[in-house]
Short mmCIF file of C-alpha atoms and ligand atoms in Angstrom, two decimals:
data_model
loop_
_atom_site.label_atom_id
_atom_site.label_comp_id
_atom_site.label_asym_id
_atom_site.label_seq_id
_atom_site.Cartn_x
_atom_site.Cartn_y
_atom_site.Cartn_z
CA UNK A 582 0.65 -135.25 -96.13
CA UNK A 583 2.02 -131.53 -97.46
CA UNK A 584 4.27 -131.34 -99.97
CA UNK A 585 6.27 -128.42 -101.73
CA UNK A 586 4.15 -127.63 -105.22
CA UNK A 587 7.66 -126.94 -106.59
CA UNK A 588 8.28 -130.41 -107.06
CA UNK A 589 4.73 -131.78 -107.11
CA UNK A 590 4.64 -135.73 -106.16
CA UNK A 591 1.89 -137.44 -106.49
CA UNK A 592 0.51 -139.36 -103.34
CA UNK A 593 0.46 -143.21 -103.56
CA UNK A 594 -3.42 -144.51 -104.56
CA UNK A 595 -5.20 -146.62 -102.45
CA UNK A 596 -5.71 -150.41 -103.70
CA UNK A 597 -9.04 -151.54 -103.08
CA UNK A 598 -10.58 -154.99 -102.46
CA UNK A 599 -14.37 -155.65 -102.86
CA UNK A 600 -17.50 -157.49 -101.79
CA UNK A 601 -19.92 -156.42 -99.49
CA UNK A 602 -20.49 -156.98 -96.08
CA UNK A 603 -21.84 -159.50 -93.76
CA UNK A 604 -23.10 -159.77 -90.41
CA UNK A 605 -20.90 -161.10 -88.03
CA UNK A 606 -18.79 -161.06 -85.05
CA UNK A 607 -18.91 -160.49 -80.92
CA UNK A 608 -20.40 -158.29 -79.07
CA UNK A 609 -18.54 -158.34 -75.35
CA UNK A 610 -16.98 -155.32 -73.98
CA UNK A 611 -15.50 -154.72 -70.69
CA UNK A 612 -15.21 -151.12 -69.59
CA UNK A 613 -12.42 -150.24 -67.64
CA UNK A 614 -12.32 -146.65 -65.72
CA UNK A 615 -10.35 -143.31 -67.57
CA UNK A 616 -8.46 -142.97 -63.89
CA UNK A 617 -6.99 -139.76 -65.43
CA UNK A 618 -7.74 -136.27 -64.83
CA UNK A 619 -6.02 -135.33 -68.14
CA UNK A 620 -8.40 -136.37 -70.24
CA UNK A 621 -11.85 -136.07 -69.64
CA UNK A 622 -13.29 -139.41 -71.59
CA UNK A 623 -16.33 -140.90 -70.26
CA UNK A 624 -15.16 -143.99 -70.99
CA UNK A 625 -12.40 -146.20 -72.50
CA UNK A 626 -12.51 -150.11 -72.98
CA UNK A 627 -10.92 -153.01 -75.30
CA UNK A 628 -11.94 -156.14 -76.16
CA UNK A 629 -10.25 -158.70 -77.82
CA UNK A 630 -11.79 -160.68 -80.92
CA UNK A 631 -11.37 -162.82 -84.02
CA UNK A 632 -12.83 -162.00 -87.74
CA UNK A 633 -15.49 -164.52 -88.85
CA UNK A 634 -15.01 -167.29 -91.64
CA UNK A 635 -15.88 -164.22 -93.84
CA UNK A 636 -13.29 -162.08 -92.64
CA UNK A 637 -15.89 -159.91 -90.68
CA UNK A 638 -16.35 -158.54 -87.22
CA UNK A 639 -17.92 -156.39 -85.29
CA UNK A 640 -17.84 -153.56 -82.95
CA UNK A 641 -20.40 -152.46 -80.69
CA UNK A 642 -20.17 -149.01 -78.91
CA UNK A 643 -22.77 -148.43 -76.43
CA UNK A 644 -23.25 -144.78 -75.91
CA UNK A 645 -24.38 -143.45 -72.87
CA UNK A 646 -26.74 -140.39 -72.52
CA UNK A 647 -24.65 -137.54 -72.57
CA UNK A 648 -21.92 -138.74 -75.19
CA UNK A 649 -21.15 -136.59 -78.13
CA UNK A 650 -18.40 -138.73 -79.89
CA UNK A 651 -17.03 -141.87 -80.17
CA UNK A 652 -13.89 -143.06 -81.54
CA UNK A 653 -13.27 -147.14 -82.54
CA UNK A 654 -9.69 -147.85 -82.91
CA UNK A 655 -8.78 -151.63 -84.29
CA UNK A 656 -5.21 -152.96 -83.99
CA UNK A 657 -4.18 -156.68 -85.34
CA UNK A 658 -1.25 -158.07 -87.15
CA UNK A 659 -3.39 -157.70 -90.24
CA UNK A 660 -5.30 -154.80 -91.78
CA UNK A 661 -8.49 -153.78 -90.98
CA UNK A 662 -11.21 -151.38 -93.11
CA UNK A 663 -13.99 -149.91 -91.65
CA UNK A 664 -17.57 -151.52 -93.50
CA UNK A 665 -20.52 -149.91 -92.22
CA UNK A 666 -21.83 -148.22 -89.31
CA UNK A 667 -25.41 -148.41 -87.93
CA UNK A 668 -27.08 -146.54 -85.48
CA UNK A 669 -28.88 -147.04 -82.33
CA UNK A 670 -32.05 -146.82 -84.48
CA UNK A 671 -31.11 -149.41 -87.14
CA UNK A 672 -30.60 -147.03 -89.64
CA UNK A 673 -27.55 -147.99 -91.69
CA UNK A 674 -25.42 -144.31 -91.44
CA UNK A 675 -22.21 -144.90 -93.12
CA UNK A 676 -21.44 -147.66 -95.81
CA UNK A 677 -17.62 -148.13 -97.11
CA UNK A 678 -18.77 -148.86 -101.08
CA UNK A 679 -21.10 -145.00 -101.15
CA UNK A 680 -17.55 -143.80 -99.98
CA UNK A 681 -15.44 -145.66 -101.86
CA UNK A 682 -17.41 -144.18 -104.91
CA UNK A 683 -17.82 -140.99 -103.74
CA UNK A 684 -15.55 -137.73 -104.60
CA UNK A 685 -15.82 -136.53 -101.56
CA UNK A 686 -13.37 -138.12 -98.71
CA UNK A 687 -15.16 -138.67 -95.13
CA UNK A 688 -12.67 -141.18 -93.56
CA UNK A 689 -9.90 -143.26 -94.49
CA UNK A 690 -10.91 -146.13 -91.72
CA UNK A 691 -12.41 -147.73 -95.09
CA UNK A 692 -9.22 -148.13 -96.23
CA UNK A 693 -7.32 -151.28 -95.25
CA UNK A 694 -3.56 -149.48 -94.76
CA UNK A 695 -2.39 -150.18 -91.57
CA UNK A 696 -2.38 -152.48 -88.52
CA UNK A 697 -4.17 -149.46 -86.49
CA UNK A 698 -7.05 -147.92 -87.83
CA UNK A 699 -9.27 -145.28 -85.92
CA UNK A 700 -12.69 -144.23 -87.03
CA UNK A 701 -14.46 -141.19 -84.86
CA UNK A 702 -18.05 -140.57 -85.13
CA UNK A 703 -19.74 -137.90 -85.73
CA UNK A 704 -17.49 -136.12 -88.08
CA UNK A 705 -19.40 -132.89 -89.61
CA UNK A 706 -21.73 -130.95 -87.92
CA UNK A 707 -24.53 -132.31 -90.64
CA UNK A 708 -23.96 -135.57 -89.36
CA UNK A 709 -25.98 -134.43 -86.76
CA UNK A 710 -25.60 -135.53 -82.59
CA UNK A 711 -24.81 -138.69 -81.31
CA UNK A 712 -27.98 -141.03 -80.00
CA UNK A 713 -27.83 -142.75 -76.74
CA UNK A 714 -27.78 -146.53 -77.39
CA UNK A 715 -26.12 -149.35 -79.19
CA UNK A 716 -23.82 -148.34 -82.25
CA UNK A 717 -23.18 -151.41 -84.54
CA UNK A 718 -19.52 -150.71 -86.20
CA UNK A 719 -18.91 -153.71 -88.68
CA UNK A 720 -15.33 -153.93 -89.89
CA UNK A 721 -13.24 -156.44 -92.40
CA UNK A 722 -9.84 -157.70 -91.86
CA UNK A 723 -7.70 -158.37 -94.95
CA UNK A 724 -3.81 -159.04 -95.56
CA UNK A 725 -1.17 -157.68 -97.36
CA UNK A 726 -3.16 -158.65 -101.10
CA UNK A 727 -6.22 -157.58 -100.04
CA UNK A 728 -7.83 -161.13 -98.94
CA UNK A 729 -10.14 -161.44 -96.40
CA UNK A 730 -8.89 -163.10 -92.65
CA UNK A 731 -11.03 -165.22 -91.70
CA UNK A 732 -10.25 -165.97 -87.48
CA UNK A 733 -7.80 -163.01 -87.48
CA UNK A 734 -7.00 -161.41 -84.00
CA UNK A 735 -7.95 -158.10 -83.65
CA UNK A 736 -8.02 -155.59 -80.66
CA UNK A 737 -10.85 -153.38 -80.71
CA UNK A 738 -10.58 -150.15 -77.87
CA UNK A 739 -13.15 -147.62 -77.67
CA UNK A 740 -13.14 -144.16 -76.44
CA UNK A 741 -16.45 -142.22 -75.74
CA UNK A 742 -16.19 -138.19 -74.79
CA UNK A 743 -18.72 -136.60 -73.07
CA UNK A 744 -17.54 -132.51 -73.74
CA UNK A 745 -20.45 -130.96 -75.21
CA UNK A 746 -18.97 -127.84 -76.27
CA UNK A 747 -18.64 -127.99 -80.29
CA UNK A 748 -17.32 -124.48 -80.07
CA UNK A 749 -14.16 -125.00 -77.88
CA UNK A 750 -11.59 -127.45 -76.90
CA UNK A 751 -8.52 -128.15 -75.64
CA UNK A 752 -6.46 -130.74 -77.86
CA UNK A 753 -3.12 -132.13 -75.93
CA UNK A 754 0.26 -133.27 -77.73
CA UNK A 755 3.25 -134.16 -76.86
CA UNK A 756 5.98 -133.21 -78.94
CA UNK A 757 8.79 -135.98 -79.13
CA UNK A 758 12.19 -135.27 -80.27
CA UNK A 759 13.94 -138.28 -82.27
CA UNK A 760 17.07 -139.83 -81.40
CA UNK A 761 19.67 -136.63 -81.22
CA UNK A 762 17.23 -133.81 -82.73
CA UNK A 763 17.02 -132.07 -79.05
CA UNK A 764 21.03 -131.74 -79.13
CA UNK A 765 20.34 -128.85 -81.83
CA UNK A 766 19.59 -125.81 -81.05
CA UNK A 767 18.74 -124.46 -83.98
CA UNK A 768 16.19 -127.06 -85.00
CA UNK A 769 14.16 -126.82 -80.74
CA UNK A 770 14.11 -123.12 -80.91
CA UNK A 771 13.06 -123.29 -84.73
CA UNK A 772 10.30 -126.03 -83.67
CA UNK A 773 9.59 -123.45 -80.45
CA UNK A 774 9.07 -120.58 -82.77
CA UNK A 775 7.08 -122.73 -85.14
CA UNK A 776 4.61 -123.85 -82.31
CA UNK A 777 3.53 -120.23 -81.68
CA UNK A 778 2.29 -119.90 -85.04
CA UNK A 779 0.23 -123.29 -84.73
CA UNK A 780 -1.23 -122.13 -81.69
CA UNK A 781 -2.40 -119.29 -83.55
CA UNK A 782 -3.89 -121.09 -86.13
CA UNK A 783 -5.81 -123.50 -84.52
CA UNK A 784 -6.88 -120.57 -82.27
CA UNK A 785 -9.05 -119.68 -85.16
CA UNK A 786 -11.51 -122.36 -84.74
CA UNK A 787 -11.47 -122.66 -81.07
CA UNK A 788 -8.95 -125.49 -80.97
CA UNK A 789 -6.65 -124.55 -77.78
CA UNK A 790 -3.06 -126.07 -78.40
CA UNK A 791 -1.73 -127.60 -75.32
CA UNK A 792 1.85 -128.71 -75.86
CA UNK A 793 4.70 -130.33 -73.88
CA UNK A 794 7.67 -131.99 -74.96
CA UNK A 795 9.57 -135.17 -74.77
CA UNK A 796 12.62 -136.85 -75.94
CA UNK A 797 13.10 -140.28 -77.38
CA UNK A 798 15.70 -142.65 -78.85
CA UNK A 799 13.20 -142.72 -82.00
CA UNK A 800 15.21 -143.42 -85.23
CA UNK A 801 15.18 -139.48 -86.94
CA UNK A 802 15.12 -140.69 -90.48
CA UNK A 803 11.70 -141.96 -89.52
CA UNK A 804 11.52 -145.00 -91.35
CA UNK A 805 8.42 -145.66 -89.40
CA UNK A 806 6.66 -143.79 -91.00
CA UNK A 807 4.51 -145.75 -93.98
CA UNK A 808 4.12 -149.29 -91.47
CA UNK A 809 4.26 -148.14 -88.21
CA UNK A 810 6.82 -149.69 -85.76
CA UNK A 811 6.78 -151.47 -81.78
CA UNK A 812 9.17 -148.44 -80.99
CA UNK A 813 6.73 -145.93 -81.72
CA UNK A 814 4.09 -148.30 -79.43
CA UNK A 815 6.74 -148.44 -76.92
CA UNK A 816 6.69 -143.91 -76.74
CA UNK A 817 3.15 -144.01 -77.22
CA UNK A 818 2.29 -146.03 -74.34
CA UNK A 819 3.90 -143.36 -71.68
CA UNK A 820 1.59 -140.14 -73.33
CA UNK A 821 -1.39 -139.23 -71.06
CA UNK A 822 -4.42 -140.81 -72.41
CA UNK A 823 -6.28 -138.52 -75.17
CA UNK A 824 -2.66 -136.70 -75.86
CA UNK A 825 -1.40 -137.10 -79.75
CA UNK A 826 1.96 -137.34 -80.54
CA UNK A 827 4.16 -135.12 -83.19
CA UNK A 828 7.42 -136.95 -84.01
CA UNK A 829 10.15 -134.36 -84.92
CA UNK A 830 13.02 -136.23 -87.16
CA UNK A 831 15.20 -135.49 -90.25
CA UNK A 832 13.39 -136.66 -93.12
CA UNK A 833 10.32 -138.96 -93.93
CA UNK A 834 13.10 -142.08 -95.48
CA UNK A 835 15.28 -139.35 -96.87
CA UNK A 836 11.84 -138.02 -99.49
CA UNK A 837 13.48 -134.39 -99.43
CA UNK A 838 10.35 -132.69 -100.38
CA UNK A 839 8.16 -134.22 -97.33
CA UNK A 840 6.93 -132.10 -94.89
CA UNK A 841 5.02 -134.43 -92.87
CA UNK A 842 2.80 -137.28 -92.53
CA UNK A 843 -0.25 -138.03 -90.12
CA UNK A 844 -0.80 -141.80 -89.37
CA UNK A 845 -4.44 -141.84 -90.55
CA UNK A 846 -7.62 -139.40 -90.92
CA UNK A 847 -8.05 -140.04 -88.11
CA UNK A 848 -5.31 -141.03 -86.65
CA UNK A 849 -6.03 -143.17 -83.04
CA UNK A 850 -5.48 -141.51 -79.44
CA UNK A 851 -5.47 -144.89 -78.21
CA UNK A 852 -1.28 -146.23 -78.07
CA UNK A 853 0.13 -148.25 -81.08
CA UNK A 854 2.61 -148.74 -83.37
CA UNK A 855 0.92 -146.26 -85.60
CA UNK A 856 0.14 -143.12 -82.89
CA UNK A 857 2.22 -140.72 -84.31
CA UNK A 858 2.39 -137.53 -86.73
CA UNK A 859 5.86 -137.06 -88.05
CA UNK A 860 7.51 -133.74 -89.23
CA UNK A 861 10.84 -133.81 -90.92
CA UNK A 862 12.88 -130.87 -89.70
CA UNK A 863 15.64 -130.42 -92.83
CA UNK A 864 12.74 -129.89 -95.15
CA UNK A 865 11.64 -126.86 -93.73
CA UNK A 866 15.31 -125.95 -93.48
CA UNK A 867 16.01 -126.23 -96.87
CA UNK A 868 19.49 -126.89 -98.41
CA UNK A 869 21.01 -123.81 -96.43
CA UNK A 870 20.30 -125.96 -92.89
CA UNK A 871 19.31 -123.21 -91.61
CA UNK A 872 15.61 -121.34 -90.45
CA UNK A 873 14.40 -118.31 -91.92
CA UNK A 874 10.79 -116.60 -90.95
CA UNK A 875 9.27 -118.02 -94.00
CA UNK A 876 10.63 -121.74 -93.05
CA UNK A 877 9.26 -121.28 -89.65
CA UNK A 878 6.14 -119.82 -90.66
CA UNK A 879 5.84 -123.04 -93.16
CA UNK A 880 6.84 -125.43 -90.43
CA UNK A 881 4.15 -124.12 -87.87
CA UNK A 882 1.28 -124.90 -90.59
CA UNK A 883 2.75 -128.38 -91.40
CA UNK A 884 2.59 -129.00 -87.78
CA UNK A 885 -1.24 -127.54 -87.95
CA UNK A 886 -2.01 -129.43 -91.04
CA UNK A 887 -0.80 -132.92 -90.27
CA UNK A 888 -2.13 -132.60 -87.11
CA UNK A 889 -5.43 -131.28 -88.93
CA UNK A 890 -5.30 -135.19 -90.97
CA UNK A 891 -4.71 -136.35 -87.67
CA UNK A 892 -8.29 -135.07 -86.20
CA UNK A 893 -10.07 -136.32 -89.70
CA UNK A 894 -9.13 -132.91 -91.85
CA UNK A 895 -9.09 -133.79 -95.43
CA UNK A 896 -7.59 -131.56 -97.89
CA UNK A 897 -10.19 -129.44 -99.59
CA UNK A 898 -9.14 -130.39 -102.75
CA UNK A 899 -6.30 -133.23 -103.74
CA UNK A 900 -3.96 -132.49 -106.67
CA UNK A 901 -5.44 -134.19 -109.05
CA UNK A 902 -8.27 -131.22 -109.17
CA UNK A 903 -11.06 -133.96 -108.92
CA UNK A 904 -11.56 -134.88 -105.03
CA UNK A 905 -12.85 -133.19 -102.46
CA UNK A 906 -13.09 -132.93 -98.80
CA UNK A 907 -16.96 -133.71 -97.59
CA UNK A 908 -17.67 -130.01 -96.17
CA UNK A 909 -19.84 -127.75 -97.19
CA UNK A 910 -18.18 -124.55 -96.92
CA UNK A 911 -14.95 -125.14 -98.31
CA UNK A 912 -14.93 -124.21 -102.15
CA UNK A 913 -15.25 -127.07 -104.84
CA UNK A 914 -12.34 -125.67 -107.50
CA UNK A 915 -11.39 -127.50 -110.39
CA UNK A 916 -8.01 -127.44 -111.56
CA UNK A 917 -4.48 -125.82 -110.60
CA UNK A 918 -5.01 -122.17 -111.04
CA UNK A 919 -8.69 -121.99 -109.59
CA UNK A 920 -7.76 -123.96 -106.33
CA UNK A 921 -4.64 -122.44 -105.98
CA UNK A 922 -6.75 -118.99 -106.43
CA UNK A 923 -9.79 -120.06 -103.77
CA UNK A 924 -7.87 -122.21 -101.30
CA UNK A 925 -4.13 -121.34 -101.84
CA UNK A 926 -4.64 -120.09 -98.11
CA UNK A 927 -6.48 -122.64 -96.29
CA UNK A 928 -4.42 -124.80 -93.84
CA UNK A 929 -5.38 -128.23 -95.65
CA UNK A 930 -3.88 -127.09 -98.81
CA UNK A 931 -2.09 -130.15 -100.01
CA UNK A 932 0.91 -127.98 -101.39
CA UNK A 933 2.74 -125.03 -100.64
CA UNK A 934 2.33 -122.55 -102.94
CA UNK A 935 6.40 -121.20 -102.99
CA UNK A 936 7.96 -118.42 -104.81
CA UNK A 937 11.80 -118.65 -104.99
CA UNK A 938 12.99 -118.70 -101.22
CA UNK A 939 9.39 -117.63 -99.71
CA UNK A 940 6.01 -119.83 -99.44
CA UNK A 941 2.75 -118.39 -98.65
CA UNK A 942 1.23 -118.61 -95.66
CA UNK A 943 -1.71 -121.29 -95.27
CA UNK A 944 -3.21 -120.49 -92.39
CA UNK A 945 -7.09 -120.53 -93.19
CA UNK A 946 -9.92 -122.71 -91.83
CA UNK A 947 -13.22 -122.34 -92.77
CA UNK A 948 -16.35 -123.30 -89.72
CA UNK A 949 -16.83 -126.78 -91.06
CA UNK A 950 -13.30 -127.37 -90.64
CA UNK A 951 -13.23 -126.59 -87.33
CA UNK A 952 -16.57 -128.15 -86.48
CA UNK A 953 -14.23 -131.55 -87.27
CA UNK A 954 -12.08 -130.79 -85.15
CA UNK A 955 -14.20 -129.94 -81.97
CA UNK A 956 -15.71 -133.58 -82.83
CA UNK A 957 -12.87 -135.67 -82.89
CA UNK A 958 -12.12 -137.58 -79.56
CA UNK A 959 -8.78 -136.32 -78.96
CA UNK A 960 -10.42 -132.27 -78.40
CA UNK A 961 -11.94 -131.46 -75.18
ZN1 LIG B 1720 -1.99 -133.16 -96.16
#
């Protein structure tokens, strides 16, 4: 999420439940063939299951020589959190509690917040290639208080890539115009204009923008946005496997100084209720209604950024000057005036830094930030 540092608001925290986990669950999948020439998986499949009497289950991703990332997307009526993942090997390579504690954010699959979570692995370049074999993903299922399910139903898909090439990809959205948003003028060739400079952001790390767009009766005060909803399902189940999916609207439930919001980091490529990045036009308008440079130049990075969440970007730093992203090469400040000094430019900023009527531009990514990106599933 991007906000306007001019009226800083602080991001809701994230309730956590505890106790650590068991082993449990199924193990079938079925595999099912990509029959798509759009995007280049090596594999998807889905298989349904229930949590255990301890509210566990688990995922197994069998990787095929020649994979180089995975990505575990689990949907049910409750809320799943990511536990622990173990490799081929048996070696136990990612554990929710050392990243609940930790300062540094990796993924928010640990967090139970939605109906659709998404987890991609690897993330970072140090987290080194992915091993042909068995991957054991375990995951909990909790409801709205934070309980654990036990029998819950829970759909777990699976997408494995095969593209090698960590230096360049191709990542496909499709740009979907609310209900009435692609009657305006103004706003299409102000979202056109803005799409240029996105392309030429991403550009920077080898991330190729390829963009089309859409229409939809969405609702454009995307009140979606916090829970998810069937109607965005309903879009999301038309895109081209792989593609994500930018929502263009108003506002985010009339929040004024919104930008945007991305679904998850990660967010899924797999269609749900929760597929979606939104970006609220009449923020980057302003109270005027209309588009100047500097708006469009601010929209273009929003669309960048919360598409940057979207492929696992963290912000650098969060406002509260004492959390960090997990890369190596993008500056540990503490406080305001240091981060703003060091990473006042970088694209995962989480405010803009505004003057009056004129914002800077954010446009930076460092190599680590773009080595996430050229991992995530949804790049090619
Ligand atoms: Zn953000």
């Amino acid at each position: 999420m991007k906000h306007s540092l001019l009226w800083l608001v602080l991001l809701p925290g994230c309730d956590i439940f505890t106790v650590p986990a068991t082993d449990a669950g199924t193990d079938d999948t079925g595999t099912t063939p990509p029959g798509t020439t759009v995007y280049d998986a090596l594999s998807f499949s889905e298989e349904e299951l229930r949590s255990d009497g301890d509210g566990r289950y688990v995922v197994k991703v069998d990787v095929p020589a020649g994979a180089t990332s995975f990505q575990v997307t689990s949907t049910s009526p409750q809320l799943p959190a990511l536990e622990s993942v173990t490799d081929p090997d048996g070696n136990e390579i990612l554990d929710w509690q050392d990243l609940i504690q930790s300062p540094r954010s990796l993924t928010n699959a640990i967090y139970p917040q939605r109906t659709d979570v998404a987890f991609n692995w690897p993330i970072r370049e140090v987290d080194g290639a992915l091993k042909p074999g068995k991957y054991k993903v375990e995951w909990a299922l909790v409801d709205d208080s934070f309980n654990y399910v036990a029998d819950g139903k829970v759909t777990a898909s699976t997408v494995i890539k095969r593209d090698p090439d960590f230096s360049q990809g191709e990542v496909h959205v499709r740009i979907v115009y609310a209900e009435g948003i692609d009657q305006l003028p103004k706003v299409t060739n102000a979202v056109e204009a803005a799409v240029e400079h996105w392309r030429e952001v991403w550009g920077s790390v080898g991330v190729t923008l390829v963009e089309r767009y859409d229409t939809s009766d969405l609702d454009a005060s995307l009140d979606f946005t916090w829970s998810g909803d069937p109607s965005v399902k309903k879009i999301a189940d038309t895109k081209e496997p792989g593609e994500l999916q930018l929502i263009v609207g108003e506002t985010v439930r009339g929040e004024q100084y919104i930008y945007g919001v991305s679904a998850g980091i990660p967010g899924t490529i797999e269609p749900t209720k929760n597929t979606f990045v939104v970006l609220a036009w009449t923020t980057h308008a302003g109270p005027d209604g209309n588009f100047s440079d500097n708006d469009i130049m601010v929209m273009g990075e929003t669309m960048a950024h919360e598409t940057g969440h979207y492929m696992g970007l963290f912000h650098p730093v969060e406002g509260t000057w004492n959390n960090w992203d997990a890369l190596d090469d993008t500056v540990e400040c503490n406080g305001q005036l240091q981060c703003n000094r060091d990473l006042g430019e970088n694209l995962m900023y989480p405010y803009s830094l505004c003057g009056g009527s004129t914002c800077r531009s954010q446009y930076i990514l460092t190599d680590d930030q773009g080595g996430v990106f050229q991992r995530a599933v949804g790049s090619l």
